[in-house]
């Protein structure tokens, strides 16, 4: 055996293993998702895997982890070829993966999550002993996490750390991290990657990280491999490459949509959205969100920064009328706003929630029907429609699909069959068509590739320049800095800091996000 | 009323003994269902399993003259019903609720068909334990005559509550019930776990049936169940999937159910039929009072779906 499964929490550090893929190829029917990819990740290095959505990154790591069985090609661990048929096999060689979507079980505590993931769990768990072992193990972990709380109560950042801790607890010495910092604050991300980097430098761990963020790649990793459309597009040592080189390898010669020049906000811009003294319970019912005052003017983008789980979602829900507020008022264009369909229509309020497939679409209905959600019940000449005008619905959908470059097999496909970026484009098409005075957007670019991100940001900026008031809730600080006129920070249910985006200091924002204020 | 000797004390006493008597089948069905639902599946067929269990237990007890053999046989058939439900549900796009309703009708029909010859014969009853020897009042003695299955059910509730937290099987069950993806990521097969959980749930529900035919009311006929199998499913949700909660909810439900007969026994003759509805009114009231539109249901297994 090359490596035996380390099954109990070891107080001493692990020893890194290196991996190599040779000619890895994966075909699904006639489609080649991965084409002859060979990468080499020596023991104790921090390797980045770059590529757009659909470039084959996840296919590659799924082949390494045994989720897929490659059509051809091989995997070596520490120089010896191994056959990995399942994630369990991968575990015996010390290979582990932290997924983008969490694999922790929400209703179990951190400690329960760690223990149940071991290969050999005793039939009866001696919690006194386990707690002692866990405490000893956590001593040498760089992350501090409350292990006795149910995971569902942890913030996304804490969950991410717990995912990594789980892999280390299980004794993995080669880790694949799938966009590990997407839900963390810049300071948290730096801290975590720094600690992971430290472990690789000490030879305890080898890391292959899927990332979209160049500054992370240049700051923390040793080497990079870039995939494009399933093929190796390039790679090398990070110190030999510039960000520009990497971007060119990633996207090839596709032209990205450019942001319109930001028009200045006129001094007399009218306030469109005014929120005052809103109080509402959060999802757990234990905490409250408490928004003192929030105003968005015509033609400006107000960005709300914050770590997920600090009340942004609840704020968006209150504004969308999905969550009743206990106190306070929302006015849109000077009149009280209760988010009824009528008020939404009169005031031209549009809403793009996060995870639009679940929150803004009926997944099993067709693209055409989903695109008509704002308009199906009004006649073209005004007044309530009694019958659906299928013909004009189809015509309108066809032009929106074309205009917003939504890729779909057919406009009568269920919208759930579209990729994430295309669902986002479809929702954007629906919400940004017609007169829009107020646009509320939540994490519009989460998990999308470069061209989709550029496209969506350009659309939002265009709407802003045309005089739409935009409230942008995002967990991605880079996005907020690029898009916003003003940035406000939400922490623990309150707006705790406000700054013009131009003069924003990222470390001050980070500190407020983390609750140090 | 004069000759009872304890007067109006008869009412709480009757409620107490009624609670124990009526709650026992609820305890077993709801504990079984809590296991099944914790694994992420709903088995609505337990009403059919319960009645089939009642028939099997009675028939085997008649033939073997051993009530315990009857209980074991009921458990075996309950497990078979559970396995059938679990096996059908593992096919893609099969809705567990619809299958549950079909299984319920199947169980009822089969039990009535096979149980015809056993309506006449008399089966030996399950034993009970007398804890009321210290009292001179026959009412207290009879109220403290506690059936063995109730005691087993109480112990089982505590054992399950402990096992969900402290055993490998318990944790695996909760993992599968909360997130099929997480379960697959750790190499567990959710379908297998749910299959077994449904089988165990079925066998416990059948014990509830055995209690009906072998203790109280203690005979086999087609009207033996008054929907205990269905109500117990609601009790599990009411008890938030907590076994001890299931036990207490069953007691509460049993006590409320005993209110009508108890009032009748002390001479209240007006409107006692209304009190027969007490358990259902109580359940509705508590469910409304404890739910909230702005909060998610705490403790609900994440993989439990009604819209598969």
Coordinates of N, CA and C in Angstrom, one line a residue, chain B residues 69-195:
Chain B
X69 N -45.0 -14.4 20.0 CA -44.8 -14.8 18.7 C -45.6 -14.0 17.6
X70 N -46.8 -13.7 18.0 CA -47.6 -12.8 17.2 C -46.9 -11.5 16.9
X71 N -46.4 -10.9 18.0 CA -45.7 -9.6 17.8 C -44.5 -9.7 16.9
X72 N -43.7 -10.8 17.1 CA -42.6 -11.0 16.2 C -43.0 -11.1 14.7
X73 N -44.1 -11.9 14.5 CA -44.5 -12.1 13.2 C -45.0 -10.8 12.6
X74 N -45.7 -10.0 13.4 CA -46.1 -8.7 12.9 C -45.0 -7.8 12.5
X75 N -43.9 -7.9 13.3 CA -42.7 -7.1 13.0 C -42.1 -7.5 11.6
X76 N -42.1 -8.8 11.4 CA -41.6 -9.3 10.2 C -42.4 -8.8 9.0
X77 N -43.7 -8.9 9.1 CA -44.5 -8.5 8.0 C -44.4 -7.0 7.8
X78 N -44.3 -6.2 8.9 CA -44.1 -4.8 8.8 C -42.8 -4.4 8.1
X79 N -41.8 -5.2 8.4 CA -40.5 -5.0 7.7 C -40.6 -5.2 6.2
X80 N -41.4 -6.3 5.9 CA -41.6 -6.6 4.5 C -42.3 -5.4 3.8
X81 N -43.4 -4.9 4.4 CA -44.1 -3.8 3.8 C -43.1 -2.6 3.7
X82 N -42.3 -2.3 4.7 CA -41.3 -1.2 4.6 C -40.3 -1.4 3.5
X83 N -39.9 -2.7 3.4 CA -38.9 -3.0 2.3 C -39.5 -2.7 0.9
X84 N -40.8 -3.1 0.8 CA -41.5 -3.0 -0.5 C -41.6 -1.5 -0.8
X85 N -42.0 -0.7 0.2 CA -42.1 0.8 0.0 C -40.7 1.4 -0.4
X86 N -39.7 1.0 0.4 CA -38.4 1.5 0.1 C -37.8 1.1 -1.2
X87 N -38.1 -0.1 -1.6 CA -37.6 -0.6 -2.9 C -38.3 0.1 -4.0
X88 N -39.6 0.3 -3.9 CA -40.2 1.1 -5.0 C -39.7 2.5 -5.1
X89 N -39.5 3.1 -3.9 CA -39.1 4.5 -3.9 C -37.7 4.8 -4.4
X90 N -36.9 3.7 -4.5 CA -35.6 4.0 -5.0 C -35.5 4.2 -6.5
X91 N -36.6 3.9 -7.2 CA -36.6 4.2 -8.6 C -36.7 5.7 -8.8
X92 N -36.1 6.2 -9.8 CA -36.1 7.7 -10.0 C -37.5 8.1 -10.3
X93 N -37.8 9.3 -9.9 CA -39.1 10.0 -10.2 C -40.3 9.3 -9.6
X94 N -40.1 8.5 -8.5 CA -41.1 7.9 -7.8 C -41.4 8.7 -6.6
X95 N -42.7 9.1 -6.3 CA -43.0 9.9 -5.2 C -43.3 9.1 -4.0
X96 N -42.6 9.3 -2.9 CA -42.8 8.4 -1.7 C -44.2 8.6 -1.1
X97 N -44.8 9.8 -1.2 CA -46.1 10.0 -0.7 C -47.2 9.2 -1.4
X98 N -47.1 9.3 -2.7 CA -48.1 8.5 -3.6 C -47.9 7.0 -3.3
X99 N -46.7 6.5 -3.3 CA -46.5 5.1 -3.0 C -47.0 4.8 -1.6
X100 N -46.8 5.7 -0.7 CA -47.3 5.4 0.7 C -48.8 5.2 0.7
X101 N -49.5 6.1 0.0 CA -51.0 5.9 0.0 C -51.4 4.6 -0.7
X102 N -50.7 4.3 -1.8 CA -51.0 3.0 -2.4 C -50.7 1.8 -1.5
X103 N -49.6 1.9 -0.7 CA -49.2 0.8 0.2 C -50.2 0.7 1.3
X104 N -50.8 1.9 1.7 CA -51.8 1.9 2.8 C -53.0 1.1 2.4
X105 N -53.5 1.4 1.2 CA -54.7 0.7 0.7 C -54.4 -0.8 0.5
X106 N -53.2 -1.1 0.0 CA -52.8 -2.5 -0.2 C -52.8 -3.2 1.1
X107 N -52.2 -2.6 2.1 CA -52.1 -3.3 3.4 C -53.4 -3.5 4.0
X108 N -54.3 -2.5 3.9 CA -55.7 -2.7 4.5 C -56.4 -3.8 3.8
X109 N -56.4 -3.7 2.5 CA -57.1 -4.7 1.7 C -56.6 -6.1 2.0
X110 N -55.3 -6.3 2.0 CA -54.7 -7.6 2.2 C -55.1 -8.1 3.6
X111 N -55.0 -7.2 4.5 CA -55.3 -7.6 5.9 C -56.7 -8.1 6.1
X112 N -57.7 -7.4 5.5 CA -59.1 -7.8 5.6 C -59.3 -9.1 4.8
X113 N -58.6 -9.3 3.7 CA -58.8 -10.5 2.9 C -58.3 -11.7 3.7
X114 N -57.0 -11.6 4.2 CA -56.4 -12.7 4.9 C -57.0 -12.9 6.3
X115 N -57.6 -11.8 6.9 CA -57.9 -11.9 8.3 C -59.3 -12.4 8.5
X116 N -60.1 -12.6 7.5 CA -61.5 -13.0 7.6 C -61.7 -14.2 8.6
X117 N -60.8 -15.3 8.4 CA -61.1 -16.5 9.3 C -60.7 -16.2 10.8
X118 N -60.1 -15.0 11.1 CA -59.6 -14.8 12.5 C -60.5 -13.9 13.3
X119 N -61.7 -13.5 12.7 CA -62.5 -12.6 13.4 C -63.2 -13.3 14.6
X120 N -63.5 -14.6 14.4 CA -64.2 -15.4 15.5 C -63.2 -15.9 16.6
X121 N -62.1 -16.5 16.2 CA -61.3 -17.1 17.3 C -60.8 -16.1 18.3
X122 N -60.4 -16.6 19.5 CA -59.9 -15.7 20.5 C -58.4 -15.9 20.7
X123 N -57.7 -14.8 20.7 CA -56.2 -14.9 20.9 C -55.8 -14.6 22.3
X124 N -54.7 -15.2 22.8 CA -54.2 -14.8 24.1 C -53.7 -13.3 24.1
X125 N -53.9 -12.6 25.2 CA -53.5 -11.2 25.2 C -52.1 -11.1 25.7
X126 N -51.5 -9.9 25.4 CA -50.2 -9.5 25.8 C -50.3 -9.2 27.3
X127 N -49.2 -9.5 28.1 CA -49.3 -9.3 29.5 C -49.2 -7.8 29.9
X128 N -49.6 -7.5 31.2 CA -49.4 -6.2 31.7 C -48.7 -6.3 33.1
X129 N -48.2 -5.3 33.6 CA -47.5 -5.3 34.9 C -48.4 -4.5 35.9
X130 N -48.7 -5.0 37.0 CA -49.4 -4.3 38.1 C -48.5 -3.5 38.9
X131 N -48.7 -2.2 38.9 CA -47.9 -1.4 39.7 C -48.7 -0.7 40.8
X132 N -50.0 -1.1 40.9 CA -51.0 -0.5 41.8 C -51.3 -1.3 43.0
X133 N -50.5 -2.3 43.4 CA -50.8 -3.2 44.5 C -50.9 -2.4 45.8
X134 N -50.2 -1.3 45.9 CA -50.2 -0.5 47.2 C -51.5 0.1 47.5
X135 N -52.4 0.2 46.5 CA -53.6 1.0 46.8 C -54.8 0.0 47.0
X136 N -55.7 0.5 47.8 CA -56.9 -0.3 48.0 C -58.0 -0.1 46.9
X137 N -57.9 1.1 46.2 CA -58.9 1.4 45.2 C -58.7 0.6 44.0
X138 N -59.7 -0.1 43.6 CA -59.6 -0.9 42.3 C -59.4 0.0 41.1
X139 N -59.9 1.2 41.2 CA -59.7 2.1 40.0 C -58.2 2.4 39.8
X140 N -57.5 2.7 41.0 CA -56.1 3.0 40.9 C -55.3 1.7 40.5
X141 N -55.7 0.6 41.0 CA -55.0 -0.6 40.6 C -55.2 -0.9 39.1
X142 N -56.4 -0.6 38.6 CA -56.5 -0.9 37.2 C -55.8 0.1 36.4
X143 N -55.8 1.4 36.9 CA -55.1 2.4 36.1 C -53.6 2.2 36.0
X144 N -53.1 1.6 37.1 CA -51.6 1.3 37.2 C -51.3 -0.1 36.6
X145 N -52.2 -0.7 36.0 CA -52.0 -2.0 35.3 C -51.4 -1.6 34.0
X146 N -50.1 -1.6 33.9 CA -49.5 -1.0 32.7 C -49.0 -2.0 31.7
X147 N -49.4 -1.9 30.4 CA -49.0 -2.9 29.5 C -47.5 -2.9 29.2
X148 N -47.0 -4.1 28.9 CA -45.6 -4.2 28.7 C -45.1 -3.4 27.5
X149 N -45.9 -3.4 26.4 CA -45.5 -2.7 25.2 C -45.3 -1.2 25.5
X150 N -46.1 -0.6 26.3 CA -46.0 0.8 26.7 C -44.6 1.0 27.3
X151 N -44.2 0.1 28.2 CA -42.9 0.3 28.8 C -41.8 0.1 27.8
X152 N -42.0 -0.9 27.0 CA -40.9 -1.1 25.9 C -40.8 0.2 25.0
X153 N -42.0 0.7 24.7 CA -42.1 1.9 23.9 C -41.3 3.1 24.5
X154 N -41.6 3.3 25.8 CA -40.9 4.4 26.5 C -39.4 4.2 26.5
X155 N -39.0 3.0 26.8 CA -37.5 2.7 26.8 C -37.0 3.0 25.3
X156 N -37.7 2.5 24.4 CA -37.3 2.6 23.0 C -37.1 4.1 22.6
X157 N -38.1 4.9 23.1 CA -38.0 6.4 22.7 C -36.7 7.0 23.3
X158 N -36.3 6.6 24.5 CA -35.1 7.2 25.1 C -33.9 6.6 24.3
X159 N -34.0 5.3 24.0 CA -32.9 4.6 23.3 C -32.6 5.3 22.0
X160 N -33.7 5.6 21.3 CA -33.6 6.2 19.9 C -33.0 7.6 20.0
X161 N -33.5 8.3 21.0 CA -33.0 9.7 21.2 C -31.5 9.7 21.4
X162 N -31.1 8.7 22.2 CA -29.7 8.6 22.5 C -28.9 8.1 21.3
X163 N -29.5 7.2 20.6 CA -28.8 6.6 19.4 C -28.6 7.6 18.3
X164 N -29.6 8.5 18.1 CA -29.4 9.5 17.1 C -28.2 10.3 17.3
X165 N -27.8 10.5 18.5 CA -26.7 11.4 18.8 C -25.4 10.6 19.0
X166 N -25.5 9.4 19.5 CA -24.3 8.7 20.0 C -23.9 7.4 19.3
X167 N -24.6 7.1 18.2 CA -24.1 5.9 17.5 C -23.9 6.2 16.1
X168 N -23.1 5.3 15.5 CA -22.7 5.4 14.1 C -24.0 5.4 13.2
X169 N -24.8 4.4 13.5 CA -26.0 4.2 12.7 C -26.9 5.5 12.8
X170 N -27.0 6.0 14.0 CA -27.8 7.2 14.2 C -27.3 8.4 13.4
X171 N -26.0 8.6 13.4 CA -25.4 9.7 12.7 C -25.6 9.5 11.2
X172 N -25.4 8.3 10.7 CA -25.5 8.0 9.3 C -26.9 8.3 8.9
X173 N -27.9 7.9 9.7 CA -29.3 8.2 9.4 C -29.6 9.6 9.2
X174 N -29.0 10.4 10.1 CA -29.2 11.9 10.1 C -28.5 12.5 8.9
X175 N -27.3 12.0 8.6 CA -26.6 12.5 7.4 C -27.5 12.3 6.1
X176 N -27.9 11.0 6.0 CA -28.7 10.7 4.8 C -30.0 11.5 4.7
X177 N -30.6 11.7 5.8 CA -31.9 12.4 5.9 C -31.7 13.9 5.6
X178 N -30.5 14.4 5.9 CA -30.3 15.9 5.8 C -29.8 16.3 4.4
X179 N -29.0 15.4 3.8 CA -28.3 15.8 2.6 C -27.9 14.5 1.8
X180 N -28.6 14.2 0.8 CA -28.2 13.0 0.0 C -26.8 13.2 -0.6
X181 N -26.5 14.5 -1.0 CA -25.2 14.8 -1.6 C -24.1 14.5 -0.7
X182 N -24.3 15.0 0.6 CA -23.2 14.8 1.6 C -23.1 13.3 1.8
X183 N -24.2 12.6 1.8 CA -24.1 11.2 2.1 C -23.3 10.5 1.0
X184 N -23.6 10.8 -0.3 CA -22.9 10.2 -1.4 C -21.4 10.6 -1.3
X185 N -21.2 11.8 -0.9 CA -19.8 12.3 -0.9 C -19.0 11.5 0.1
X186 N -19.7 10.9 1.2 CA -18.9 10.1 2.1 C -19.1 8.6 1.8
X187 N -19.5 8.3 0.6 CA -19.5 6.9 0.2 C -20.7 6.1 0.7
X188 N -21.8 6.8 1.2 CA -23.0 6.1 1.7 C -23.9 6.0 0.5
X189 N -24.7 5.0 0.5 CA -25.8 4.9 -0.5 C -27.1 5.3 0.1
X190 N -27.6 6.5 -0.2 CA -28.8 6.9 0.5 C -30.0 6.0 0.3
X191 N -30.1 5.4 -0.9 CA -31.2 4.5 -1.1 C -31.2 3.3 -0.2
X192 N -30.0 2.7 0.1 CA -29.9 1.6 0.9 C -30.3 2.0 2.4
X193 N -29.8 3.1 2.8 CA -30.0 3.5 4.2 C -31.5 3.8 4.4
X194 N -32.2 4.4 3.3 CA -33.6 4.7 3.4 C -34.4 3.4 3.4
X195 N -33.9 2.4 2.6 CA -34.6 1.2 2.5 C -34.7 0.5 3.9

